[in-house]
GROMACS .gro file of C-alpha atoms in nm:
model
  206
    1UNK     CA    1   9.376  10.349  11.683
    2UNK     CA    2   9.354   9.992  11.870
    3UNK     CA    3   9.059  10.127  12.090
    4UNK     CA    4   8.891  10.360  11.906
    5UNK     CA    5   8.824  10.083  11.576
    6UNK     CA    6   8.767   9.796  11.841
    7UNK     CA    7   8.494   9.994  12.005
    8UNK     CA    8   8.343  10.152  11.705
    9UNK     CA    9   8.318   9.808  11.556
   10UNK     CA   10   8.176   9.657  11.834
   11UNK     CA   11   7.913   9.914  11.949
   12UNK     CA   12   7.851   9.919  11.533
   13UNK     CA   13   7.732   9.558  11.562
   14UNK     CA   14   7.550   9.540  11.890
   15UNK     CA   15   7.331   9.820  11.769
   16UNK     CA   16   7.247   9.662  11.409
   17UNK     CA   17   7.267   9.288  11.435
   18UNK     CA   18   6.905   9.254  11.384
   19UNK     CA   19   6.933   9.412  11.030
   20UNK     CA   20   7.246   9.209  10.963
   21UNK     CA   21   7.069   8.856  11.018
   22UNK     CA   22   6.777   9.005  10.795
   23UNK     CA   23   6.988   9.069  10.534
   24UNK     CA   24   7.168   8.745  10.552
   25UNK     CA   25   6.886   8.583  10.540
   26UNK     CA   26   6.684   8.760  10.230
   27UNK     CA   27   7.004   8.722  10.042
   28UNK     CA   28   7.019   8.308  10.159
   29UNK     CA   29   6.626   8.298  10.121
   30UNK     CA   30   6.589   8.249  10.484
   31UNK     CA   31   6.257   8.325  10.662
   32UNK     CA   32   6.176   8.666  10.799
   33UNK     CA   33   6.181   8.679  11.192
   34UNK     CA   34   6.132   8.865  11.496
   35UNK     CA   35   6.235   8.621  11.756
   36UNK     CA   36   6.534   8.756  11.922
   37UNK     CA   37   6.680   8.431  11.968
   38UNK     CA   38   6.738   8.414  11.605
   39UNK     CA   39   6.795   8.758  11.540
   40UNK     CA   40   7.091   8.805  11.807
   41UNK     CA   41   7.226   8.446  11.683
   42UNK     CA   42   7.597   8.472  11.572
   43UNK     CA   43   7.648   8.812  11.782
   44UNK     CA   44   7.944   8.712  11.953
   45UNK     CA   45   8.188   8.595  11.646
   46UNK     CA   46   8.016   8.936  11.449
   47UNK     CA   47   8.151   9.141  11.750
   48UNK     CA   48   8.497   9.007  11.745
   49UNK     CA   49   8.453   9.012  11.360
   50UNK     CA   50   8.318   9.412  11.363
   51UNK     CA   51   8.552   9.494  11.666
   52UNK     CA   52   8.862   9.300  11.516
   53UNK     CA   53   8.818   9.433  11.109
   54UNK     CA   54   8.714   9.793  11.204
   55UNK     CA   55   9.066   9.792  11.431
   56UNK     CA   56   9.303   9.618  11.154
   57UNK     CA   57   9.161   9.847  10.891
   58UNK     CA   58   9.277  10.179  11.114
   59UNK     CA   59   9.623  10.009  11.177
   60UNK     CA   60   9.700   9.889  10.855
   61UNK     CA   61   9.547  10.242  10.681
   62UNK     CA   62   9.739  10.408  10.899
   63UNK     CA   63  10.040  10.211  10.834
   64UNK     CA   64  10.004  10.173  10.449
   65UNK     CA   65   9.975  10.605  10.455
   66UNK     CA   66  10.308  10.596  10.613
   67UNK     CA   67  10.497  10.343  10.368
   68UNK     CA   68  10.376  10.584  10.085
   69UNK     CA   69  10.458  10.943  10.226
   70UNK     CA   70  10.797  10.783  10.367
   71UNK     CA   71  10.693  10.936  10.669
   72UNK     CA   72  10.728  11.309  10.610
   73UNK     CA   73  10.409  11.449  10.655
   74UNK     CA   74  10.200  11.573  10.374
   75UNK     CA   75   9.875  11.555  10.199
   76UNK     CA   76   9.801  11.223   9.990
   77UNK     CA   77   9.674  11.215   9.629
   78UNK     CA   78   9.323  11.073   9.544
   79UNK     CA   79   9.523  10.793   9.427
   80UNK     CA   80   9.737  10.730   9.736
   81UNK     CA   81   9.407  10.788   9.960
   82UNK     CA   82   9.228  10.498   9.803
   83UNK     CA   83   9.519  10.274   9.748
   84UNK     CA   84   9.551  10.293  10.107
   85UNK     CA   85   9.240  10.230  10.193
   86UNK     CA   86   9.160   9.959   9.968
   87UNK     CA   87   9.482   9.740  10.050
   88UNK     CA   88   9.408   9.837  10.458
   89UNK     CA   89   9.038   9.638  10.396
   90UNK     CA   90   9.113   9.385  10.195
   91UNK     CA   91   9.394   9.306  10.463
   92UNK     CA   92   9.163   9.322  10.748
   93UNK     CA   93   8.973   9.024  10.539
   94UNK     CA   94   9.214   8.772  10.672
   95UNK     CA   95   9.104   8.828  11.035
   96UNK     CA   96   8.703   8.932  10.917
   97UNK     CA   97   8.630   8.611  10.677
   98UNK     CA   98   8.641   8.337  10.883
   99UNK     CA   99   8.429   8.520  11.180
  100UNK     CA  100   8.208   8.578  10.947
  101UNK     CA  101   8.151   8.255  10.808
  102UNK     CA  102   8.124   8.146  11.172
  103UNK     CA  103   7.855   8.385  11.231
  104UNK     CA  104   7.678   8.292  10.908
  105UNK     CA  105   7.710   7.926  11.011
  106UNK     CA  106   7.530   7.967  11.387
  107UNK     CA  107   7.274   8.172  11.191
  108UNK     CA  108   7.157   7.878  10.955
  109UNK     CA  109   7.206   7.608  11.160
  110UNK     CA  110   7.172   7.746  11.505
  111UNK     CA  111   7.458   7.567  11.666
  112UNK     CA  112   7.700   7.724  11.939
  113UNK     CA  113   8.000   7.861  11.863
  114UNK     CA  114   8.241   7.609  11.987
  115UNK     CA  115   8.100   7.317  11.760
  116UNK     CA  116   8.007   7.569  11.464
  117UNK     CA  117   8.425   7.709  11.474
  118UNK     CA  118   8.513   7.308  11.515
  119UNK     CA  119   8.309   7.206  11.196
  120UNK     CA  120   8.478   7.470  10.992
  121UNK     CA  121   8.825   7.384  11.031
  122UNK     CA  122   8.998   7.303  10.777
  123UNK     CA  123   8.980   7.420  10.383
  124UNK     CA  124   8.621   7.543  10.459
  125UNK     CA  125   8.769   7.824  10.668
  126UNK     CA  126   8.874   8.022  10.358
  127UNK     CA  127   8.532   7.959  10.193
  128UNK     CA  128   8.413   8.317  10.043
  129UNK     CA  129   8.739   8.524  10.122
  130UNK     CA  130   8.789   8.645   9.790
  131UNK     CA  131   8.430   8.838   9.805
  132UNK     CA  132   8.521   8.922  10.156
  133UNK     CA  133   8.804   9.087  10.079
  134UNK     CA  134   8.641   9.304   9.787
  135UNK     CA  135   8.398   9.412   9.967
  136UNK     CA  136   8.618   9.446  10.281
  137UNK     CA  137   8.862   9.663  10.045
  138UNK     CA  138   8.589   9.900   9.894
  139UNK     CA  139   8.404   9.911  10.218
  140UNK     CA  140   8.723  10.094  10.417
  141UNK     CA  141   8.780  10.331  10.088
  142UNK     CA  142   8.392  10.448  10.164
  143UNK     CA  143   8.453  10.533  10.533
  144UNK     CA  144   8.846  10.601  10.547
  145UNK     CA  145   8.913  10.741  10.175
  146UNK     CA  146   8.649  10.881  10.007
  147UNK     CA  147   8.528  11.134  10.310
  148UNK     CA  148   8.859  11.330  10.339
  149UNK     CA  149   8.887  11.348   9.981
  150UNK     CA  150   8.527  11.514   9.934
  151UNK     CA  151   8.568  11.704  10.231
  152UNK     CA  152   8.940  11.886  10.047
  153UNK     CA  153   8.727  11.877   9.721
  154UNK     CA  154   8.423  12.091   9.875
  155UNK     CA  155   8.636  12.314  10.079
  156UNK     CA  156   8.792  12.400   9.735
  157UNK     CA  157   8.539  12.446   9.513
  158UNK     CA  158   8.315  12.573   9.759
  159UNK     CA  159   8.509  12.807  10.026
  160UNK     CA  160   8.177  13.004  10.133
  161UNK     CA  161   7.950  12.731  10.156
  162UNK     CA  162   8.173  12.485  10.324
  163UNK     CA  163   8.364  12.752  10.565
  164UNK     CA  164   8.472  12.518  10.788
  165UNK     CA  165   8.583  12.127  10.797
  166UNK     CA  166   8.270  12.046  11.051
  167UNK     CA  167   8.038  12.137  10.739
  168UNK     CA  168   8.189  11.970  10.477
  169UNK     CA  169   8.248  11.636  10.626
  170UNK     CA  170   7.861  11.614  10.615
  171UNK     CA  171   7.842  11.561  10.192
  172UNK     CA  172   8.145  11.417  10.244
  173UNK     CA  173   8.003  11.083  10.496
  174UNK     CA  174   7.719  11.089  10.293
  175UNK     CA  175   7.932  11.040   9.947
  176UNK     CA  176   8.135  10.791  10.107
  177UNK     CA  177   7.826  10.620  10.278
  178UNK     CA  178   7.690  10.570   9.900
  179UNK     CA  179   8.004  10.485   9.756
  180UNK     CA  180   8.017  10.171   9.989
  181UNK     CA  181   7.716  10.031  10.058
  182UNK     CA  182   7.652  10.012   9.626
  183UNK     CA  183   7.996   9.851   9.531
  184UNK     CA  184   8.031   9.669   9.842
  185UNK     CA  185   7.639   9.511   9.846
  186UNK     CA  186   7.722   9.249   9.507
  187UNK     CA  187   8.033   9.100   9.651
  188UNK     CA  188   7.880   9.053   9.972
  189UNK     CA  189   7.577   8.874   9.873
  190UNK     CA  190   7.834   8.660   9.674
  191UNK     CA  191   8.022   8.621   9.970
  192UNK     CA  192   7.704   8.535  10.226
  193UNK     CA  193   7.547   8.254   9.964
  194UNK     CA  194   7.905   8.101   9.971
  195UNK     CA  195   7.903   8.105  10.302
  196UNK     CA  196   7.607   7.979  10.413
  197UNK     CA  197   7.605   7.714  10.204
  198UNK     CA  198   7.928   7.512  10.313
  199UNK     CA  199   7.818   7.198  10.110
  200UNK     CA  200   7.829   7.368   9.770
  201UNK     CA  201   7.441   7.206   9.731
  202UNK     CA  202   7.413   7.511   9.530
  203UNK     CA  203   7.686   7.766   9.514
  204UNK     CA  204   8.041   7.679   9.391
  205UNK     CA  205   8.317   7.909   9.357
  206UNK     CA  206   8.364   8.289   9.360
   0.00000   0.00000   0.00000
């Protein structure tokens, strides 16, 4: 589990960063770029962020699954799937909203990442973790919950089209691919304007 979310998070970031600081910065109204100096600004708090969240969210899904089946293996209920992986993201928050704040904080003001984590200590640390946490929570039920719930769903209600698991997971990524970039996109443009702008010039609370 430790590995596998680590390294998916990581690659995940090193491989999309670009897009990240472009939609940071639409959502700030930020200018559009193509320097790379700008662009890869903030990569190595997003990694740890990407790396860190991505590995909390398998440990604490995994763990939360466990607490509710007592242990004795068996199949969880729509309910218990999503429960699960809501609580296992919004968890994985605590570790994920002040990296990215950092991150957000290098981007705008393009300061390193020793002075950028020393400005934000303090009560600013927490700023945005409520919409961090949302988004965090209904992010992991698109990848972790919604997928093996479709994929039951289509093997059930169709057995010849779906014949095996490798064929239904493919509606099934896709419906959980919708499912959280739409609920998850408000909350984290919430979540980036609060973040970006640390003086409340403009944006107060959640």
């Amino acid at each position: 589990m430790v590995p596998k979310g680590m390294t998916s998070g990581t690659v995940e970031v090193c491989a999309l960063q670009p897009m990240n600081y472009w939609k940071n910065a639409a959502q700030q109204g930020m200018p559009f770029t193509l320097n790379p100096r700008f662009l890869y600004r903030g990569l190595g708090p997003n990694c740890v962020n990407m790396g860190s969240c991505t590995m909390l969210q398998f440990i604490f899904g995994g763990k939360i699954k466990n607490m509710i089946t007592g242990g004795v293996p068996r199949p969880l209920s729509i309910p218990e799937e999503m429960g699960a992986g809501l609580s296992a993201g919004m968890l994985s928050a605590l570790a994920g909203s002040p990296l990215e704040l950092i991150m957000i904080q290098q981007q705008k003001k393009g300061l390193n990442i020793l002075a950028t984590t020393w400005s934000l200590l303090g009560p600013d640390i927490a700023r945005g973790f409520t919409g961090s946490a949302v988004r965090e929570g209904l992010w992991t039920v698109g990848y972790l919950s919604i997928p093996p719930i479709v994929r039951k769903f289509m093997r059930a209600k169709a057995p010849k089209i779906f014949d095996s698991d490798d064929k239904a997971r493919i509606p099934a990524a896709i419906s959980g691919a919708v499912f959280a970039c739409y609920l998850t996109h408000p909350f984290d443009t919430i979540k980036t304007c609060m973040q970006g702008d640390i003086e409340r010039k403009t944006y107060g609370g959640f």
